[in-house]
Amino acid sequence: MKILIVEDEPSLREIMQRALVQERYVVETAATFTEADIKISGYSYDCILLDIMLPDGNGLKLLERLKELHKRENVIIISARDSIEDKVLGLEQGADDYLPKPFHTAELLARIRSVLRRGRSGGERALTLGNVSLEPDNGRVTVAGKELPLLKKEFDILLYFMQRPNHLVDKSVLAEAVWGDHADQADNFQFVYAQMKNLRHKLTEAGASLEIKAVYGFGYKLIPPVEEA
Ligand code: CA
């Protein structure tokens, strides 16, 4: 799960970043409207935490940008001004939630979990393909009802693919989605290959009915099990 923090105040940005990293989210940050605009244009996020008053623009405008870009990221507005207008305007323009400052990090984490849960396919708690079931909230994966222990990145990779069955995923796109900031510009993708190899091995060993296939020179694709008639 990848989260973008848009916040110009360094101390608050760092507090949020630390709390989210501790919860095993992949976190990117933007300190200005321009920086945030560049990030949302180039990348996708599971959730955006959006400050309204930014040094070079109004955070609410970013909601318009998301719409122009046909993006459907979850957005939680975090604002120092506990103003009804901001809240109404923000929610009208497509934000999913609104959290006035100051807030406790536990409250922020709860809001994020709730937004992510709602954002997922019909609010279902588990993703299931064939005999593989994945619960995004608690990091649990089972194959044919039996728990499959995965490392953090293996889990993130599997989640990414289970949300995109049959999609051919470029290795640099995968690197960026799972490892975050600038991983897509790495000199080589050995770290992706290594994690993928381990994950694929674990899935095969456990008898998973889905397969993440390597597409030579490009990336990977999740092949869901063939439905039996
Ligand atoms: Ca601000």
mmCIF file of C-alpha atoms and ligand atoms in Angstrom:
data_model
loop_
_atom_site.group_PDB
_atom_site.id
_atom_site.type_symbol
_atom_site.label_atom_id
_atom_site.label_comp_id
_atom_site.label_asym_id
_atom_site.label_seq_id
_atom_site.Cartn_x
_atom_site.Cartn_y
_atom_site.Cartn_z
ATOM 1 C CA MET A 1 0.000 0.000 0.000
ATOM 2 C CA LYS A 2 1.510 3.277 -1.104
ATOM 3 C CA ILE A 3 0.675 6.603 0.482
ATOM 4 C CA LEU A 4 1.557 10.132 -0.576
ATOM 5 C CA ILE A 5 1.809 12.778 2.147
ATOM 6 C CA VAL A 6 1.285 16.317 0.858
ATOM 7 C CA GLU A 7 2.257 18.619 3.703
ATOM 8 C CA ASP A 8 4.505 21.664 3.802
ATOM 9 C CA GLU A 9 5.220 21.664 7.514
ATOM 10 C CA PRO A 10 8.381 19.528 7.941
ATOM 11 C CA SER A 11 7.797 18.364 11.515
ATOM 12 C CA LEU A 12 4.239 17.208 10.892
ATOM 13 C CA ARG A 13 5.272 15.584 7.613
ATOM 14 C CA GLU A 14 7.994 13.647 9.404
ATOM 15 C CA ILE A 15 5.698 12.537 12.238
ATOM 16 C CA MET A 16 3.151 11.218 9.740
ATOM 17 C CA GLN A 17 5.830 9.573 7.631
ATOM 18 C CA ARG A 18 7.341 7.806 10.632
ATOM 19 C CA ALA A 19 3.952 6.551 11.840
ATOM 20 C CA LEU A 20 3.032 5.246 8.391
ATOM 21 C CA VAL A 21 6.356 3.541 7.760
ATOM 22 C CA GLN A 22 5.974 1.826 11.106
ATOM 23 C CA GLU A 23 2.635 0.494 9.877
ATOM 24 C CA ARG A 24 4.487 -0.927 6.872
ATOM 25 C CA TYR A 25 3.083 1.461 4.286
ATOM 26 C CA VAL A 26 5.293 2.628 1.442
ATOM 27 C CA VAL A 27 5.425 6.398 1.929
ATOM 28 C CA GLU A 28 6.275 9.249 -0.408
ATOM 29 C CA THR A 29 6.129 12.914 0.456
ATOM 30 C CA ALA A 30 5.571 16.244 -1.256
ATOM 31 C CA ALA A 31 6.176 19.600 0.454
ATOM 32 C CA THR A 32 4.616 21.815 -2.194
ATOM 33 C CA PHE A 33 1.664 21.846 -4.558
ATOM 34 C CA THR A 34 4.004 21.633 -7.547
ATOM 35 C CA GLU A 35 5.837 18.647 -6.126
ATOM 36 C CA ALA A 36 2.539 16.900 -5.370
ATOM 37 C CA ASP A 37 1.243 17.683 -8.860
ATOM 38 C CA ILE A 38 4.315 16.082 -10.458
ATOM 39 C CA LYS A 39 3.958 12.983 -8.291
ATOM 40 C CA ILE A 40 0.282 12.399 -8.937
ATOM 41 C CA SER A 41 0.796 12.932 -12.671
ATOM 42 C CA GLY A 42 3.513 10.321 -12.856
ATOM 43 C CA TYR A 43 2.581 7.781 -10.222
ATOM 44 C CA SER A 44 -0.320 6.062 -8.529
ATOM 45 C CA TYR A 45 -1.086 5.911 -4.841
ATOM 46 C CA ASP A 46 -3.494 3.954 -2.698
ATOM 47 C CA CYS A 47 -4.128 6.986 -0.539
ATOM 48 C CA ILE A 48 -3.173 10.670 -0.556
ATOM 49 C CA LEU A 49 -3.039 12.735 2.648
ATOM 50 C CA LEU A 50 -3.659 16.253 1.499
ATOM 51 C CA ASP A 51 -2.935 19.494 3.324
ATOM 52 C CA ILE A 52 -5.009 22.401 2.032
ATOM 53 C CA MET A 53 -2.798 25.406 2.680
ATOM 54 C CA LEU A 54 0.392 24.883 0.716
ATOM 55 C CA PRO A 55 3.005 27.587 0.029
ATOM 56 C CA ASP A 56 2.391 27.563 -3.716
ATOM 57 C CA GLY A 57 -1.264 26.693 -3.998
ATOM 58 C CA ASN A 58 -4.465 25.326 -2.546
ATOM 59 C CA GLY A 59 -4.530 21.598 -1.894
ATOM 60 C CA LEU A 60 -8.136 21.426 -3.042
ATOM 61 C CA LYS A 61 -6.914 22.178 -6.571
ATOM 62 C CA LEU A 62 -5.113 18.850 -6.465
ATOM 63 C CA LEU A 63 -8.500 17.140 -6.331
ATOM 64 C CA GLU A 64 -9.335 18.836 -9.636
ATOM 65 C CA ARG A 65 -6.021 17.681 -11.061
ATOM 66 C CA LEU A 66 -6.788 14.097 -10.049
ATOM 67 C CA LYS A 67 -10.107 14.358 -11.840
ATOM 68 C CA GLU A 68 -8.466 15.773 -14.974
ATOM 69 C CA LEU A 69 -6.002 12.900 -14.881
ATOM 70 C CA HIS A 70 -8.886 10.418 -14.490
ATOM 71 C CA LYS A 71 -7.335 9.122 -11.297
ATOM 72 C CA ARG A 72 -9.325 7.596 -8.511
ATOM 73 C CA GLU A 73 -6.942 7.754 -5.574
ATOM 74 C CA ASN A 74 -8.345 7.796 -2.065
ATOM 75 C CA VAL A 75 -7.844 11.249 -0.581
ATOM 76 C CA ILE A 76 -7.969 12.314 3.052
ATOM 77 C CA ILE A 77 -7.822 16.068 3.566
ATOM 78 C CA ILE A 78 -5.841 17.195 6.576
ATOM 79 C CA SER A 79 -6.411 20.818 7.368
ATOM 80 C CA ALA A 80 -5.470 23.288 10.074
ATOM 81 C CA ARG A 81 -8.567 25.268 9.319
ATOM 82 C CA ASP A 82 -11.434 23.315 10.730
ATOM 83 C CA SER A 83 -13.717 25.134 8.376
ATOM 84 C CA ILE A 84 -17.036 23.791 7.209
ATOM 85 C CA GLU A 85 -16.520 25.301 3.749
ATOM 86 C CA ASP A 86 -13.242 23.483 3.229
ATOM 87 C CA LYS A 87 -14.754 20.266 4.401
ATOM 88 C CA VAL A 88 -17.846 20.529 2.215
ATOM 89 C CA LEU A 89 -15.855 21.702 -0.798
ATOM 90 C CA GLY A 90 -13.288 18.971 -0.344
ATOM 91 C CA LEU A 91 -15.804 16.187 -0.012
ATOM 92 C CA GLU A 92 -17.812 17.594 -2.946
ATOM 93 C CA GLN A 93 -14.689 17.550 -5.078
ATOM 94 C CA GLY A 94 -14.121 13.903 -4.383
ATOM 95 C CA ALA A 95 -12.113 13.648 -1.160
ATOM 96 C CA ASP A 96 -12.969 10.537 0.850
ATOM 97 C CA ASP A 97 -12.471 11.952 4.311
ATOM 98 C CA TYR A 98 -11.487 15.056 6.243
ATOM 99 C CA LEU A 99 -9.313 15.220 9.335
ATOM 100 C CA PRO A 100 -8.818 18.543 11.152
ATOM 101 C CA LYS A 101 -5.422 19.376 12.680
ATOM 102 C CA PRO A 102 -4.196 18.723 15.264
ATOM 103 C CA PHE A 103 -4.902 15.013 15.227
ATOM 104 C CA HIS A 104 -3.508 11.963 16.953
ATOM 105 C CA THR A 105 -1.575 9.581 14.691
ATOM 106 C CA ALA A 106 -3.797 6.711 15.870
ATOM 107 C CA GLU A 107 -6.784 8.628 14.475
ATOM 108 C CA LEU A 108 -4.970 9.202 11.187
ATOM 109 C CA LEU A 109 -4.106 5.510 10.873
ATOM 110 C CA ALA A 110 -7.696 4.501 11.582
ATOM 111 C CA ARG A 111 -8.992 6.886 8.893
ATOM 112 C CA ILE A 112 -6.485 5.552 6.370
ATOM 113 C CA ARG A 113 -7.448 1.946 7.065
ATOM 114 C CA SER A 114 -11.104 2.799 6.732
ATOM 115 C CA VAL A 115 -10.634 4.665 3.443
ATOM 116 C CA LEU A 116 -8.499 1.875 1.995
ATOM 117 C CA ARG A 117 -11.058 -0.704 3.029
ATOM 118 C CA ARG A 118 -13.891 1.218 1.405
ATOM 119 C CA GLY A 119 -11.811 1.781 -1.708
ATOM 120 C CA ARG A 120 -11.236 -1.895 -2.271
ATOM 121 C CA SER A 121 -13.443 -4.039 -4.430
ATOM 122 C CA GLY A 122 -16.870 -3.530 -2.887
ATOM 123 C CA GLY A 123 -15.390 -3.173 0.592
ATOM 124 C CA GLU A 124 -14.447 -6.838 0.729
ATOM 125 C CA ARG A 125 -11.897 -7.655 3.341
ATOM 126 C CA ALA A 126 -10.142 -10.446 1.483
ATOM 127 C CA LEU A 127 -9.012 -10.778 -2.120
ATOM 128 C CA THR A 128 -9.446 -14.285 -3.464
ATOM 129 C CA LEU A 129 -8.249 -15.821 -6.713
ATOM 130 C CA GLY A 130 -8.521 -19.580 -7.068
ATOM 131 C CA ASN A 131 -7.282 -21.150 -3.853
ATOM 132 C CA VAL A 132 -5.275 -18.083 -2.853
ATOM 133 C CA SER A 133 -6.784 -15.630 -0.402
ATOM 134 C CA LEU A 134 -5.158 -12.419 0.793
ATOM 135 C CA GLU A 135 -6.301 -10.138 3.598
ATOM 136 C CA PRO A 136 -4.800 -6.682 3.029
ATOM 137 C CA ASP A 137 -5.611 -5.430 6.531
ATOM 138 C CA ASN A 138 -3.707 -7.999 8.520
ATOM 139 C CA GLY A 139 -1.128 -9.192 5.992
ATOM 140 C CA ARG A 140 -2.453 -12.743 5.980
ATOM 141 C CA VAL A 141 -2.269 -15.039 2.953
ATOM 142 C CA THR A 142 -3.705 -18.513 2.706
ATOM 143 C CA VAL A 143 -3.405 -21.152 -0.010
ATOM 144 C CA ALA A 144 -6.160 -23.754 0.061
ATOM 145 C CA GLY A 145 -6.983 -22.634 3.583
ATOM 146 C CA LYS A 146 -3.446 -23.074 4.836
ATOM 147 C CA GLU A 147 -1.480 -20.037 5.972
ATOM 148 C CA LEU A 148 1.400 -19.032 3.706
ATOM 149 C CA PRO A 149 4.054 -16.980 5.517
ATOM 150 C CA LEU A 150 5.386 -14.197 3.298
ATOM 151 C CA LEU A 151 7.913 -11.456 3.856
ATOM 152 C CA LYS A 152 6.683 -7.869 3.694
ATOM 153 C CA LYS A 153 7.743 -7.178 0.110
ATOM 154 C CA GLU A 154 6.529 -10.562 -1.096
ATOM 155 C CA PHE A 155 3.151 -9.752 0.397
ATOM 156 C CA ASP A 156 3.106 -6.301 -1.231
ATOM 157 C CA ILE A 157 3.975 -7.806 -4.613
ATOM 158 C CA LEU A 158 1.270 -10.451 -4.337
ATOM 159 C CA LEU A 159 -1.305 -7.826 -3.318
ATOM 160 C CA TYR A 160 -0.319 -5.666 -6.288
ATOM 161 C CA PHE A 161 -0.793 -8.533 -8.725
ATOM 162 C CA MET A 162 -3.989 -9.853 -7.165
ATOM 163 C CA GLN A 163 -5.505 -6.417 -7.688
ATOM 164 C CA ARG A 164 -4.523 -6.654 -11.369
ATOM 165 C CA PRO A 165 -5.090 -10.157 -12.702
ATOM 166 C CA ASN A 166 -4.058 -10.630 -16.337
ATOM 167 C CA HIS A 167 -2.322 -7.256 -16.461
ATOM 168 C CA LEU A 168 1.169 -7.206 -17.851
ATOM 169 C CA VAL A 169 3.180 -5.248 -15.281
ATOM 170 C CA ASP A 170 6.452 -3.630 -16.240
ATOM 171 C CA LYS A 171 9.231 -4.355 -13.746
ATOM 172 C CA SER A 172 9.967 -0.653 -13.261
ATOM 173 C CA VAL A 173 6.281 0.043 -12.541
ATOM 174 C CA LEU A 174 6.295 -2.797 -10.038
ATOM 175 C CA ALA A 175 9.492 -1.487 -8.439
ATOM 176 C CA GLU A 176 7.971 1.938 -8.001
ATOM 177 C CA ALA A 177 4.698 0.581 -6.625
ATOM 178 C CA VAL A 178 6.264 -1.745 -4.074
ATOM 179 C CA TRP A 179 9.534 -0.024 -3.156
ATOM 180 C CA GLY A 180 8.490 3.599 -3.601
ATOM 181 C CA ASP A 181 10.316 6.777 -4.537
ATOM 182 C CA HIS A 182 12.823 6.493 -7.356
ATOM 183 C CA ALA A 183 12.998 2.696 -7.291
ATOM 184 C CA ASP A 184 11.847 2.770 -10.917
ATOM 185 C CA GLN A 185 15.038 4.636 -11.832
ATOM 186 C CA ALA A 186 17.302 1.964 -10.376
ATOM 187 C CA ASP A 187 20.275 0.850 -12.469
ATOM 188 C CA ASN A 188 19.053 -2.684 -12.406
ATOM 189 C CA PHE A 189 16.117 -4.591 -11.025
ATOM 190 C CA GLN A 190 17.935 -7.380 -9.201
ATOM 191 C CA PHE A 191 15.940 -6.618 -6.065
ATOM 192 C CA VAL A 192 12.710 -7.166 -7.982
ATOM 193 C CA TYR A 193 13.925 -10.407 -9.551
ATOM 194 C CA ALA A 194 15.084 -11.759 -6.194
ATOM 195 C CA GLN A 195 11.789 -11.067 -4.392
ATOM 196 C CA MET A 196 9.745 -12.332 -7.319
ATOM 197 C CA LYS A 197 11.723 -15.537 -7.429
ATOM 198 C CA ASN A 198 11.099 -16.174 -3.731
ATOM 199 C CA LEU A 199 7.412 -15.333 -3.987
ATOM 200 C CA ARG A 200 6.842 -17.510 -7.032
ATOM 201 C CA HIS A 201 8.693 -20.351 -5.376
ATOM 202 C CA LYS A 202 6.574 -20.085 -2.225
ATOM 203 C CA LEU A 203 3.350 -20.012 -4.246
ATOM 204 C CA THR A 204 4.335 -23.078 -6.253
ATOM 205 C CA GLU A 205 5.469 -24.987 -3.155
ATOM 206 C CA ALA A 206 2.153 -24.225 -1.451
ATOM 207 C CA GLY A 207 0.222 -25.462 -4.480
ATOM 208 C CA ALA A 208 -1.303 -22.123 -5.434
ATOM 209 C CA SER A 209 -3.697 -22.326 -8.370
ATOM 210 C CA LEU A 210 -2.617 -18.931 -9.680
ATOM 211 C CA GLU A 211 0.705 -18.133 -11.253
ATOM 212 C CA ILE A 212 2.760 -14.972 -11.608
ATOM 213 C CA LYS A 213 4.425 -15.472 -14.946
ATOM 214 C CA ALA A 214 7.620 -13.778 -16.023
ATOM 215 C CA VAL A 215 7.325 -12.085 -19.398
ATOM 216 C CA TYR A 216 10.848 -12.022 -20.713
ATOM 217 C CA GLY A 217 12.387 -8.576 -21.054
ATOM 218 C CA PHE A 218 9.310 -6.815 -19.798
ATOM 219 C CA GLY A 219 7.914 -7.822 -16.460
ATOM 220 C CA TYR A 220 5.286 -10.059 -14.960
ATOM 221 C CA LYS A 221 1.682 -11.054 -15.272
ATOM 222 C CA LEU A 222 -0.652 -12.811 -12.867
ATOM 223 C CA ILE A 223 -2.426 -15.705 -14.551
ATOM 224 C CA PRO A 224 -5.568 -16.532 -12.598
ATOM 225 C CA PRO A 225 -6.648 -20.145 -12.383
ATOM 226 C CA VAL A 226 -8.893 -21.397 -15.158
ATOM 227 C CA GLU A 227 -12.454 -21.570 -13.889
ATOM 228 C CA GLU A 228 -13.718 -25.112 -13.938
ATOM 229 C CA ALA A 229 -17.085 -25.541 -15.565
HETATM 230 CA CA CA B 1 0.117 23.801 5.341
#
